[in-house]
Tab-separated table of C-alpha atoms in Angstrom:
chain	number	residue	atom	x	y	z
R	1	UNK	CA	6.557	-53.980	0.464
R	2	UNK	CA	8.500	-56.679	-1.124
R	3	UNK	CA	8.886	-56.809	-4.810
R	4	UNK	CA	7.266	-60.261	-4.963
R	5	UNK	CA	4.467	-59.560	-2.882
R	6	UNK	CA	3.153	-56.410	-4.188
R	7	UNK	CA	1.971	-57.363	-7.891
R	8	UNK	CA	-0.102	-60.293	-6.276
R	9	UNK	CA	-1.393	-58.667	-3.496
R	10	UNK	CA	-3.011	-55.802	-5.661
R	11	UNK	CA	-4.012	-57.972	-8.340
R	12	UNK	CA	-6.011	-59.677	-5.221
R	13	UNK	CA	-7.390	-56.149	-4.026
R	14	UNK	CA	-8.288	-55.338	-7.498
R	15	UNK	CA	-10.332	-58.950	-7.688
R	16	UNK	CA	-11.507	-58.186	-4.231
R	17	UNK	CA	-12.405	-54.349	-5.636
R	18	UNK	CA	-14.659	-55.610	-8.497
R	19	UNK	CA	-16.640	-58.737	-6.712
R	20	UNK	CA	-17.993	-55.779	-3.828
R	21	UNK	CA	-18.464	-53.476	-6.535
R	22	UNK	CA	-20.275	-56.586	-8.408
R	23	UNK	CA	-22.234	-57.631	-5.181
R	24	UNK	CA	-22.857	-54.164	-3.977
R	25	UNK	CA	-24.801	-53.335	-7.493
R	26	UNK	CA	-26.581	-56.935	-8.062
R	27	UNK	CA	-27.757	-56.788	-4.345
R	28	UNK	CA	-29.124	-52.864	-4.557
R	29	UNK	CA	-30.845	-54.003	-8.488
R	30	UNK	CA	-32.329	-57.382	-6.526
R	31	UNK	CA	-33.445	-56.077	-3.133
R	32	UNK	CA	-33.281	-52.027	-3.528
R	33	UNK	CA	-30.853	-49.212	-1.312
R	34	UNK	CA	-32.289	-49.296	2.231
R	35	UNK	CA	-31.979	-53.452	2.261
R	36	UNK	CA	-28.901	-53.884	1.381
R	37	UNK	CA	-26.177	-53.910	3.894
R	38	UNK	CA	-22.517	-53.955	4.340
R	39	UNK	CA	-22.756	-57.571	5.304
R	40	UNK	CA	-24.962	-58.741	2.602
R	41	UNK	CA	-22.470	-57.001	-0.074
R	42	UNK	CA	-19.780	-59.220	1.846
R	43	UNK	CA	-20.998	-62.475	2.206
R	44	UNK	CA	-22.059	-62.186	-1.806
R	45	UNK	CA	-18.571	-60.960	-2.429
R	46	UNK	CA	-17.063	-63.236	-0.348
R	47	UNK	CA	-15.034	-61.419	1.592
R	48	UNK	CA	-14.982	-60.474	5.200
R	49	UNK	CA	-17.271	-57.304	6.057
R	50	UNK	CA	-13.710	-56.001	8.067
R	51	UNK	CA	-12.699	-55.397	4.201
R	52	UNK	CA	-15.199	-53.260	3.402
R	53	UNK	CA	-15.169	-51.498	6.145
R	54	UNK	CA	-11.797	-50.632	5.446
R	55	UNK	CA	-11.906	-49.765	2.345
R	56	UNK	CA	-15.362	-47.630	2.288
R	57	UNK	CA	-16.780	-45.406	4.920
R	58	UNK	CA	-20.427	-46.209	4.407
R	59	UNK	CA	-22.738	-48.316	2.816
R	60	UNK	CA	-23.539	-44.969	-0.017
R	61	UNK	CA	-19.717	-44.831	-0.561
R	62	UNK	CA	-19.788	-48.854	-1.584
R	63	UNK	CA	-22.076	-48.127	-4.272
R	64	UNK	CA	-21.316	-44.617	-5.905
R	65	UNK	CA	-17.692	-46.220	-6.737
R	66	UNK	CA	-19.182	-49.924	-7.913
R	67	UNK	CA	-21.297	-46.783	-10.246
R	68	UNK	CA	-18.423	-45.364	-11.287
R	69	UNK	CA	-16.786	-48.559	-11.829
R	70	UNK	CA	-19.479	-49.441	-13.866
R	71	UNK	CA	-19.607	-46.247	-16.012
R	72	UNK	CA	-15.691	-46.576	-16.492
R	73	UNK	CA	-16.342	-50.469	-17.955
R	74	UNK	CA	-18.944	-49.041	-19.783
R	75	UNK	CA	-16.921	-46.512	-21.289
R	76	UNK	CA	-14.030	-49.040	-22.191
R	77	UNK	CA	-16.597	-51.010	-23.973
R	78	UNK	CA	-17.797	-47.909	-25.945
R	79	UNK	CA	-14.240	-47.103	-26.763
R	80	UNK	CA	-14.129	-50.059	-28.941
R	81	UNK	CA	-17.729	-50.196	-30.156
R	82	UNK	CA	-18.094	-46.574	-31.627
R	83	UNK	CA	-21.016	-45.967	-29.021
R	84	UNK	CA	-20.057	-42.723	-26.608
R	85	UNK	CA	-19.783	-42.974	-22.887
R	86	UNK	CA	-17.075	-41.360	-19.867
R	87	UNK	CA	-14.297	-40.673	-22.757
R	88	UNK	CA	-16.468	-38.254	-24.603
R	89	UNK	CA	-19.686	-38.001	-26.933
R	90	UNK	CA	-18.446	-38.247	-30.511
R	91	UNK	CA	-17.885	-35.591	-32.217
R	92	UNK	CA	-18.178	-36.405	-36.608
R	93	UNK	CA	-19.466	-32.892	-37.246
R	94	UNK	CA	-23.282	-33.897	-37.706
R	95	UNK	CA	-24.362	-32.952	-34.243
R	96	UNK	CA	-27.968	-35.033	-34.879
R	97	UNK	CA	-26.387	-38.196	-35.491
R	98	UNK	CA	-23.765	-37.914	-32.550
R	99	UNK	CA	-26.368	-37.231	-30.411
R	100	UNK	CA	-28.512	-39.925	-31.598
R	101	UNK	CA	-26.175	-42.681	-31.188
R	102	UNK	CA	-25.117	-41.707	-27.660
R	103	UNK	CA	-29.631	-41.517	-26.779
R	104	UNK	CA	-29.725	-44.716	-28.795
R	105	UNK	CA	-26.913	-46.126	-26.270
R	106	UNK	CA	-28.381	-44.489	-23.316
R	107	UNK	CA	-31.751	-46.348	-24.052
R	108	UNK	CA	-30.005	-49.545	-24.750
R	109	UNK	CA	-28.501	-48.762	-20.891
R	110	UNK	CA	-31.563	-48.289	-19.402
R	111	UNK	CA	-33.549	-51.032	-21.071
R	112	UNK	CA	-31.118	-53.669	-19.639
R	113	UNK	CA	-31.631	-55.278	-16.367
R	114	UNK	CA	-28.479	-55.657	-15.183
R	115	UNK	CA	-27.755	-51.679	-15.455
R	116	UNK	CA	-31.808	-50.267	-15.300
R	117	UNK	CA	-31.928	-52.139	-11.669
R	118	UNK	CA	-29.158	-50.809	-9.438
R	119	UNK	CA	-29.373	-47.020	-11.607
R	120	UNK	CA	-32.791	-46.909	-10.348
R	121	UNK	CA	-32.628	-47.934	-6.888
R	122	UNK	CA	-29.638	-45.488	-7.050
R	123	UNK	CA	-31.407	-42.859	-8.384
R	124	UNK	CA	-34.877	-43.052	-6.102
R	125	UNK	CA	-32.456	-43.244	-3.455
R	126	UNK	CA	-30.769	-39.634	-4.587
R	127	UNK	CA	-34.812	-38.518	-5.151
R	128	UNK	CA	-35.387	-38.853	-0.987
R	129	UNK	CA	-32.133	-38.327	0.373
R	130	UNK	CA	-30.590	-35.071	-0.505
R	131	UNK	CA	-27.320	-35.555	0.909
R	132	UNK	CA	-26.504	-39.096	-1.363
R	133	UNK	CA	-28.696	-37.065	-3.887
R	134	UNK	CA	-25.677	-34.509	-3.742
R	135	UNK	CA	-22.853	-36.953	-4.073
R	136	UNK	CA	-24.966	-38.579	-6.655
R	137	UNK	CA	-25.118	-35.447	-8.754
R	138	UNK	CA	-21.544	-34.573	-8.205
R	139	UNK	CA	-19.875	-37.718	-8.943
R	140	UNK	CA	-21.723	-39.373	-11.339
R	141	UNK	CA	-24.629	-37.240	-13.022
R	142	UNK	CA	-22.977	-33.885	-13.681
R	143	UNK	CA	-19.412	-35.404	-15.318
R	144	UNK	CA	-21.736	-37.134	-17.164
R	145	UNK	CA	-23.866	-33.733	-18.807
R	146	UNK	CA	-20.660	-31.917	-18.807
R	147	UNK	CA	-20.045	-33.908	-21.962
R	148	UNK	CA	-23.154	-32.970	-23.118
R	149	UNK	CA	-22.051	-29.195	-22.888
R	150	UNK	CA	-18.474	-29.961	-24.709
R	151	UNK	CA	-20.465	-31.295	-27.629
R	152	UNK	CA	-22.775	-28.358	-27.600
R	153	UNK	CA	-20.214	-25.792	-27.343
R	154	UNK	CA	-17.833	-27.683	-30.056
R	155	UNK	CA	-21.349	-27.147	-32.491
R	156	UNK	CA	-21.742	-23.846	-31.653
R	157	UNK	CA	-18.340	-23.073	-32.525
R	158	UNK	CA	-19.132	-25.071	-36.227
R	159	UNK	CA	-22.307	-22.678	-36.407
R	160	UNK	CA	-24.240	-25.670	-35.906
R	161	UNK	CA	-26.109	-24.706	-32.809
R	162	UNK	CA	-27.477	-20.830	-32.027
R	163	UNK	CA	-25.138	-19.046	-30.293
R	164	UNK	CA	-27.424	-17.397	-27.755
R	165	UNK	CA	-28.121	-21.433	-26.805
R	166	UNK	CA	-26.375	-21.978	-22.869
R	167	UNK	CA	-25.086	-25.598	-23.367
R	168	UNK	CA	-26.021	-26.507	-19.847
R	169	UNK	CA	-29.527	-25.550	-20.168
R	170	UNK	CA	-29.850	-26.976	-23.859
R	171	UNK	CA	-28.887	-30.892	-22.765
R	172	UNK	CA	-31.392	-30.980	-20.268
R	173	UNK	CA	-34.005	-31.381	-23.096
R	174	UNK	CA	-32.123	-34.050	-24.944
R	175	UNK	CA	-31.440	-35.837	-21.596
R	176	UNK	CA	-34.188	-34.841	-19.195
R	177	UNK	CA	-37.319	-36.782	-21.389
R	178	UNK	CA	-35.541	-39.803	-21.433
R	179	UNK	CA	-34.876	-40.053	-17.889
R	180	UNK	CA	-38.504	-39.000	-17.166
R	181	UNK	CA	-39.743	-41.089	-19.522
R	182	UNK	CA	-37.495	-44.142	-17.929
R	183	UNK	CA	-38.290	-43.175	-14.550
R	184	UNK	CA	-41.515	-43.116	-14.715
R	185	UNK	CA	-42.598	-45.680	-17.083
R	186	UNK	CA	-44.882	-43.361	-19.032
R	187	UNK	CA	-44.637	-44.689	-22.407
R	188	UNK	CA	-41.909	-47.301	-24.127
R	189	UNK	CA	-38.098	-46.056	-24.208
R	190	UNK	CA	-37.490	-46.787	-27.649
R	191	UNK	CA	-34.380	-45.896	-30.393
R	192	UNK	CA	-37.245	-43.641	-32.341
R	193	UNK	CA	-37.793	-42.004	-29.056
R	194	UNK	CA	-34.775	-41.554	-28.499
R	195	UNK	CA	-34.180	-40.010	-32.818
R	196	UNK	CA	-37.497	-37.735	-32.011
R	197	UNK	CA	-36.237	-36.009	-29.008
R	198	UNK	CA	-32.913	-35.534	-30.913
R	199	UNK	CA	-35.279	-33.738	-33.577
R	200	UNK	CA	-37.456	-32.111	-32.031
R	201	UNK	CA	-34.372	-30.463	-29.525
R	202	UNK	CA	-32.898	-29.585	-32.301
R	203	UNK	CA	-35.530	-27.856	-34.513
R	204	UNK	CA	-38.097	-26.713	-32.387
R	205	UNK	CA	-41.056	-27.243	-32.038
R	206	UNK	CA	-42.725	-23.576	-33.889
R	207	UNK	CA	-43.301	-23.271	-37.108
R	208	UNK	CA	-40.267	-21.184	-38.749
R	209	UNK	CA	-41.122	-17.204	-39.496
F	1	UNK	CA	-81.396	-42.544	5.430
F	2	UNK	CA	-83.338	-40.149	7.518
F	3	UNK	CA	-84.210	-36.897	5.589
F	4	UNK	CA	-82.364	-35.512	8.903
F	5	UNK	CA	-79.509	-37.187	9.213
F	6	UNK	CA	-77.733	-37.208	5.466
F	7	UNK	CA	-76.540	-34.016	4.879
F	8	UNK	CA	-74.831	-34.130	8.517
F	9	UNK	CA	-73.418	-36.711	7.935
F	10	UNK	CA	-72.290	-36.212	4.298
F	11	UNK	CA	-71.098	-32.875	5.818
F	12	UNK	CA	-69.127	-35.101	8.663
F	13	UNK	CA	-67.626	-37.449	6.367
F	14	UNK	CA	-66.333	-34.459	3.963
F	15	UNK	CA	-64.709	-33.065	7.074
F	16	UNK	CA	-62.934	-36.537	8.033
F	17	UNK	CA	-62.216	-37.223	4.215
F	18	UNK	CA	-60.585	-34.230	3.778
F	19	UNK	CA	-58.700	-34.629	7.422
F	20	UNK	CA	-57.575	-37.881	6.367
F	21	UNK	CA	-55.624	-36.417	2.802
F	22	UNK	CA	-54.287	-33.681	4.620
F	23	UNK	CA	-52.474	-35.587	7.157
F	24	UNK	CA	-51.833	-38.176	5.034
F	25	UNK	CA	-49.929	-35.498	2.256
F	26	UNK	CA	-47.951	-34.207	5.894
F	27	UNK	CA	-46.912	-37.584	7.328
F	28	UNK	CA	-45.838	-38.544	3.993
F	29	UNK	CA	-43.922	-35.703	3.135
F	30	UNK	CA	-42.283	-35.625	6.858
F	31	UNK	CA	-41.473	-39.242	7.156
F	32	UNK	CA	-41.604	-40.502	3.744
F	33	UNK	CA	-43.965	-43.476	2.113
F	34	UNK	CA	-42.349	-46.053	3.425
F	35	UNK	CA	-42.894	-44.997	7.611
F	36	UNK	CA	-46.705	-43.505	6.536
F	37	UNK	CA	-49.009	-45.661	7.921
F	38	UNK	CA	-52.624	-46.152	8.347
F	39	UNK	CA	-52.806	-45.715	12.083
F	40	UNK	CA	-50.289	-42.830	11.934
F	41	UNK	CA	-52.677	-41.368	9.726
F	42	UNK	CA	-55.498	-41.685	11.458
F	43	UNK	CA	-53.782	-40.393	15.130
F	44	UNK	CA	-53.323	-37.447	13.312
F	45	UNK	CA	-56.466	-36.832	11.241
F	46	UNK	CA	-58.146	-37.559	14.629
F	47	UNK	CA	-60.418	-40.926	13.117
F	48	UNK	CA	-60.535	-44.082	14.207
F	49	UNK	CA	-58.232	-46.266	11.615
F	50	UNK	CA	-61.481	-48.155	10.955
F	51	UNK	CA	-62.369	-45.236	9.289
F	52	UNK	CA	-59.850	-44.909	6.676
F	53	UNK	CA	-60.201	-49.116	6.824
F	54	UNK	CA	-63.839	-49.047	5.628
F	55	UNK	CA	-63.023	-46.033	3.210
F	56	UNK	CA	-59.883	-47.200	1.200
F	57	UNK	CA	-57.999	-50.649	0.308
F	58	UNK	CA	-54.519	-49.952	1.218
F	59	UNK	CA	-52.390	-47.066	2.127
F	60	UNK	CA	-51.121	-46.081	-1.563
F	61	UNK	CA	-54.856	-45.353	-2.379
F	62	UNK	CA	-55.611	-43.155	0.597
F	63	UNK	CA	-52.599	-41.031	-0.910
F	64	UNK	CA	-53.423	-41.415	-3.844
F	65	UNK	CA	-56.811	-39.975	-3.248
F	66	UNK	CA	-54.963	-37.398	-1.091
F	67	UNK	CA	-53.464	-36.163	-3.884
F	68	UNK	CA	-55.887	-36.365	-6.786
F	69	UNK	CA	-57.866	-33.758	-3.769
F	70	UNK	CA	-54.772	-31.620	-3.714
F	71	UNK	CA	-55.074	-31.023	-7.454
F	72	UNK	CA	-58.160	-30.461	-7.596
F	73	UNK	CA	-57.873	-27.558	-4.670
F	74	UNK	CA	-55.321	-26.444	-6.950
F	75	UNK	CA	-56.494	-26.448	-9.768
F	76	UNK	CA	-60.065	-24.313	-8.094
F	77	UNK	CA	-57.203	-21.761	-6.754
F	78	UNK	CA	-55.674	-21.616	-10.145
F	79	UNK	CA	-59.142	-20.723	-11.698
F	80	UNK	CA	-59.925	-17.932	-9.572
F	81	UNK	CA	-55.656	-16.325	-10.133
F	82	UNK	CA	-55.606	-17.259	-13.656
F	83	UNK	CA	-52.991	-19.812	-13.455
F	84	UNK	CA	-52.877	-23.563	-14.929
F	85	UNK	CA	-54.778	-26.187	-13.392
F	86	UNK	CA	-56.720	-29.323	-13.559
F	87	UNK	CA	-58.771	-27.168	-15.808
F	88	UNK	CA	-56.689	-26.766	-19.184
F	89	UNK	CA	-53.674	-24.362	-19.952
F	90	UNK	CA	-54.777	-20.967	-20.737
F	91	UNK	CA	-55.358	-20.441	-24.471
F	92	UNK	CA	-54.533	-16.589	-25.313
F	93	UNK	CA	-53.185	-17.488	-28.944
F	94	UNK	CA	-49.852	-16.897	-27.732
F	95	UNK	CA	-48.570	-20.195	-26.567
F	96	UNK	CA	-45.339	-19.243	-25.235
F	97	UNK	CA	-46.578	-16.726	-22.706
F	98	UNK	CA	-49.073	-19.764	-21.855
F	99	UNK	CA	-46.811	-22.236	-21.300
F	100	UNK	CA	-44.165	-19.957	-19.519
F	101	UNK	CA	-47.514	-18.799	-17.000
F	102	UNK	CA	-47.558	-22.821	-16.361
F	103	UNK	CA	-44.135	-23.659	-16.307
F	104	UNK	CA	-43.605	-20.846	-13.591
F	105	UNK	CA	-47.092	-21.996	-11.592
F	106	UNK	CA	-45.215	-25.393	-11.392
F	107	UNK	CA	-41.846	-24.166	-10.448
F	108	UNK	CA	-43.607	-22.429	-7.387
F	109	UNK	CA	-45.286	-25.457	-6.725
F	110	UNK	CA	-42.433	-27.909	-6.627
F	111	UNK	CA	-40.286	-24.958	-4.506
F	112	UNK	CA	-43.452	-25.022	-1.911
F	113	UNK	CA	-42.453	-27.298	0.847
F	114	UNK	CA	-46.151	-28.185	1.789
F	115	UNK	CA	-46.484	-29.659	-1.671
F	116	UNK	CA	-42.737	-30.582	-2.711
F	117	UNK	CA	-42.197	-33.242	0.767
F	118	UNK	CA	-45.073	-35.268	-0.406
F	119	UNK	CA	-45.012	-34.912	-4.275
F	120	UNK	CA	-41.241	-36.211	-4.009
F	121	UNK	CA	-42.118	-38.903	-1.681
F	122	UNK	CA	-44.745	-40.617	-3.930
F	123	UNK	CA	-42.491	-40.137	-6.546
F	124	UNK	CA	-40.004	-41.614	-5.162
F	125	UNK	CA	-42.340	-44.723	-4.325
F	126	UNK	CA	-43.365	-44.415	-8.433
F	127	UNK	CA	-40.045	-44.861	-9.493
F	128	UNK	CA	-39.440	-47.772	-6.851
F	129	UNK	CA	-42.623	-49.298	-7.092
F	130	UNK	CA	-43.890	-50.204	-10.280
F	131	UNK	CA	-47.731	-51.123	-9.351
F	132	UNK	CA	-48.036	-47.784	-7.804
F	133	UNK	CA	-45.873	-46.335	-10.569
F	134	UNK	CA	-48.679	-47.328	-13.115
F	135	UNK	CA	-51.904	-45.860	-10.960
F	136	UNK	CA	-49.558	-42.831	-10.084
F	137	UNK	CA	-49.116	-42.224	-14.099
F	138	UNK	CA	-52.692	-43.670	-15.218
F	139	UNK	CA	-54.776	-41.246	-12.274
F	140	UNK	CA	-52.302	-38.270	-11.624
F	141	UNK	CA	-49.600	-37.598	-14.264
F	142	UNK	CA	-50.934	-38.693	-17.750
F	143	UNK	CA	-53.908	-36.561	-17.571
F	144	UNK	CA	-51.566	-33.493	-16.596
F	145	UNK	CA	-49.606	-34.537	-19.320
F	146	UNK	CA	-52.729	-34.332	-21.841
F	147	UNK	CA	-53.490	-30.543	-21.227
F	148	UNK	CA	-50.261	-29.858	-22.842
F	149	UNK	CA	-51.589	-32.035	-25.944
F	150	UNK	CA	-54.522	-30.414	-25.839
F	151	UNK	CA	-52.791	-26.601	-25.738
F	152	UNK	CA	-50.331	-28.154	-28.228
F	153	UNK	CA	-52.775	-29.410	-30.632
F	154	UNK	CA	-54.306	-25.934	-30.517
F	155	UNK	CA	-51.143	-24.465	-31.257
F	156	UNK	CA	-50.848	-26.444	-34.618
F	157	UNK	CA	-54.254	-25.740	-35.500
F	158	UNK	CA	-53.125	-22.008	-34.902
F	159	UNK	CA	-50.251	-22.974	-37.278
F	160	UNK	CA	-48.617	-21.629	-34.589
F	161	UNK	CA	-46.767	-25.524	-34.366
F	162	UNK	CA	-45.322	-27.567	-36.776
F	163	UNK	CA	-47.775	-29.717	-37.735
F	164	UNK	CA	-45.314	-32.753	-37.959
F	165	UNK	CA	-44.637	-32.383	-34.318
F	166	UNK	CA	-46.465	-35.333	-31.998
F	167	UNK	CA	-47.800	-33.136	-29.089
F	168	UNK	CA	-47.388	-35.576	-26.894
F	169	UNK	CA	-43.627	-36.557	-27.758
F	170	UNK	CA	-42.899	-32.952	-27.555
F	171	UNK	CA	-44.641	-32.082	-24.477
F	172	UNK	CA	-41.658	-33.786	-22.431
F	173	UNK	CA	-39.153	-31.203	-23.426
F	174	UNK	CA	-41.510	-28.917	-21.770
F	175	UNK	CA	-41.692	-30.833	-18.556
F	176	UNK	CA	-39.537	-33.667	-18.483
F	177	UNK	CA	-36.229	-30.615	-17.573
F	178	UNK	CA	-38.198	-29.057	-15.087
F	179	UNK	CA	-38.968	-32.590	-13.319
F	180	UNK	CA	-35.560	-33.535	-14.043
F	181	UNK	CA	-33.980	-30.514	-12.300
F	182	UNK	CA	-36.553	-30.672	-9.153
F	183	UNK	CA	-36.002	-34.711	-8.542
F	184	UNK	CA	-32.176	-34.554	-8.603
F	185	UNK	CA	-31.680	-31.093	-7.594
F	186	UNK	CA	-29.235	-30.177	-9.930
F	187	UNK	CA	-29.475	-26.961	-10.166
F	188	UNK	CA	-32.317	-24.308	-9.086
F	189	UNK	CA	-35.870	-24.160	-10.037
F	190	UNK	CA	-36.275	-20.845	-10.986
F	191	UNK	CA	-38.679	-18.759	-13.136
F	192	UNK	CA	-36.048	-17.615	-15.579
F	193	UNK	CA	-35.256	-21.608	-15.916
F	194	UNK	CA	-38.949	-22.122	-16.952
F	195	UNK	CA	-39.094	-19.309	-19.564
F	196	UNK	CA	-35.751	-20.668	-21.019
F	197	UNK	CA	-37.046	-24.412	-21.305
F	198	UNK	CA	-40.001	-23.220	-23.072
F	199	UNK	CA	-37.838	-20.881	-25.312
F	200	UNK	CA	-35.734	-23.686	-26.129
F	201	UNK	CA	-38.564	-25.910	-27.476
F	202	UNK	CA	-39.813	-23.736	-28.803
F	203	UNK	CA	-37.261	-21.909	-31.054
F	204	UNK	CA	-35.109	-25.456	-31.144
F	205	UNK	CA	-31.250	-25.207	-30.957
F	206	UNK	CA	-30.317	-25.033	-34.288
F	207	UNK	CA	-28.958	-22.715	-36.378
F	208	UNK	CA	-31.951	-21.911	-38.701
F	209	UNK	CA	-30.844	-22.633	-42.635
């Protein structure tokens, strides 16, 4: 590699990087998983389908890193708006509010088209097939709850949250009624939605002995 | 109508109706929504597609029909064990052992793989789909979702639930995990999961003050 060369020609992979990553998500969000292809991902990209192909081994592999890519441009943003994201949920000492900002920002996510598109074709995709459902899970979904459990175990240890509580089972009801309520277009994903599940996690639902 | 001929033929059509949803719920569930189709159904319930033709608009109602039966087979099993059903949660005055009995019923359910292959394929076609998203909420999951108001209305009339709790905000902590857990295969579906859901709800997470 020649000292000249190699700053441009990364700066060119890393261009060529984010427009598949770019086309792979727009083309899942606009036409869902099983139609999009390699070659439709490349001609939007503009790039020959021989450079996907090297770069990826499949079609799934394409899309969980344009994900991941996306989650780590999210998470850039949220660095410098407050909001929470790959780098951590914030931790101010008032469990409630942290929470509520990072559900707030979650809702915000999912409400958008650019984002709500691909994540669902993504996600129905993970729903049928259990082997992209794994990798899914793995690579995206569980780093994502494991922040979750840091903020619930950093509360327990400020005797904020019961200690009997497991952190891993706790998140899933501040997390889980969201996504059902996003997947499956029951009723409107709203910020109060968002504040009430906070709540209602938090206290209970029974009426204190 | 001959005096003769109706009940035979009532008794005839019940037969094929009931052929039709069951190998409609098995194609589905082996092949997925998407490669179900009319005449596969039909080959295998043994009718002539003009059958299901004449009977149903499209596909997505014959399932949809298929299903609605399912529950309601359910739900005449469930009355004769003593579980859940179509026909209300049980009401002993102790809701937590009521909505553990459910929460378990369901977790046997979705780990049942004559019931979990189709359940997650027209879910799957929900999330996707919005159109059949909307009938699959409106005619199958809302009024699920409205025996836990019901139960959970009781419960605050018990004083047994806070009263400023919205049963049906606070019926997704209940259910929305469980779902969550089954359609992305987190982690297991168990029994003990169930009890500890409905624990969590109810008790909340917080430290008590």
């Amino acid at each position: 590699m020649s000292p000249h060369k190699a700053p441009d020609s990364s700066r060119r992979s890393d261009r060529s990087r984010r427009a598949i990553h770019d086309a792979a998500l727009a083309l899942v969000g606009e036409v869902g998983y099983a139609r999009t292809t390699i070659e439709g991902i490349a001609a939007r990209a503009g790039v020959g389908k021989q450079t996907i192909y090297r770069w990826w081994p499949s079609k799934a592999a394409v899309l969980m890193e344009a994900f991941l890519d996306m989650g780590a441009r999210q998470a850039a943003v949220a660095d410098t708006t407050g909001g929470g994201g790959e780098h951590g949920i914030p931790d101010t000492g008032d469990l409630a509010a942290d929470l509520k900002l990072v559900l707030r920002a979650t809702v915000d996510e999912l409400n958008d088209p650019a984002i709500e598109a691909p994540t669902r074709a993504l996600t129905a995709e993970a729903v049928i097939d259990p082997a992209l459902g794994a990798r899914f899970v793995e690579n995206l979904l569980e780093p994502q709850l494991q922040l979750y459990v840091t903020r619930l175990r950093s509360a327990q240890e400020a005797g904020e949250v019961r200690a009997d509580v497991d952190p891993r089972t706790a998140l899933e009801l501040l997390i889980a009624p969201l996504t059902h309520r996003w997947l499956l277009r029951t009723l409107p994903l709203t910020h109060d939605y968002a504040d009430s599940v906070v709540d209602h996690a938090l206290r209970g639902l029974s009426v204190r002995p």
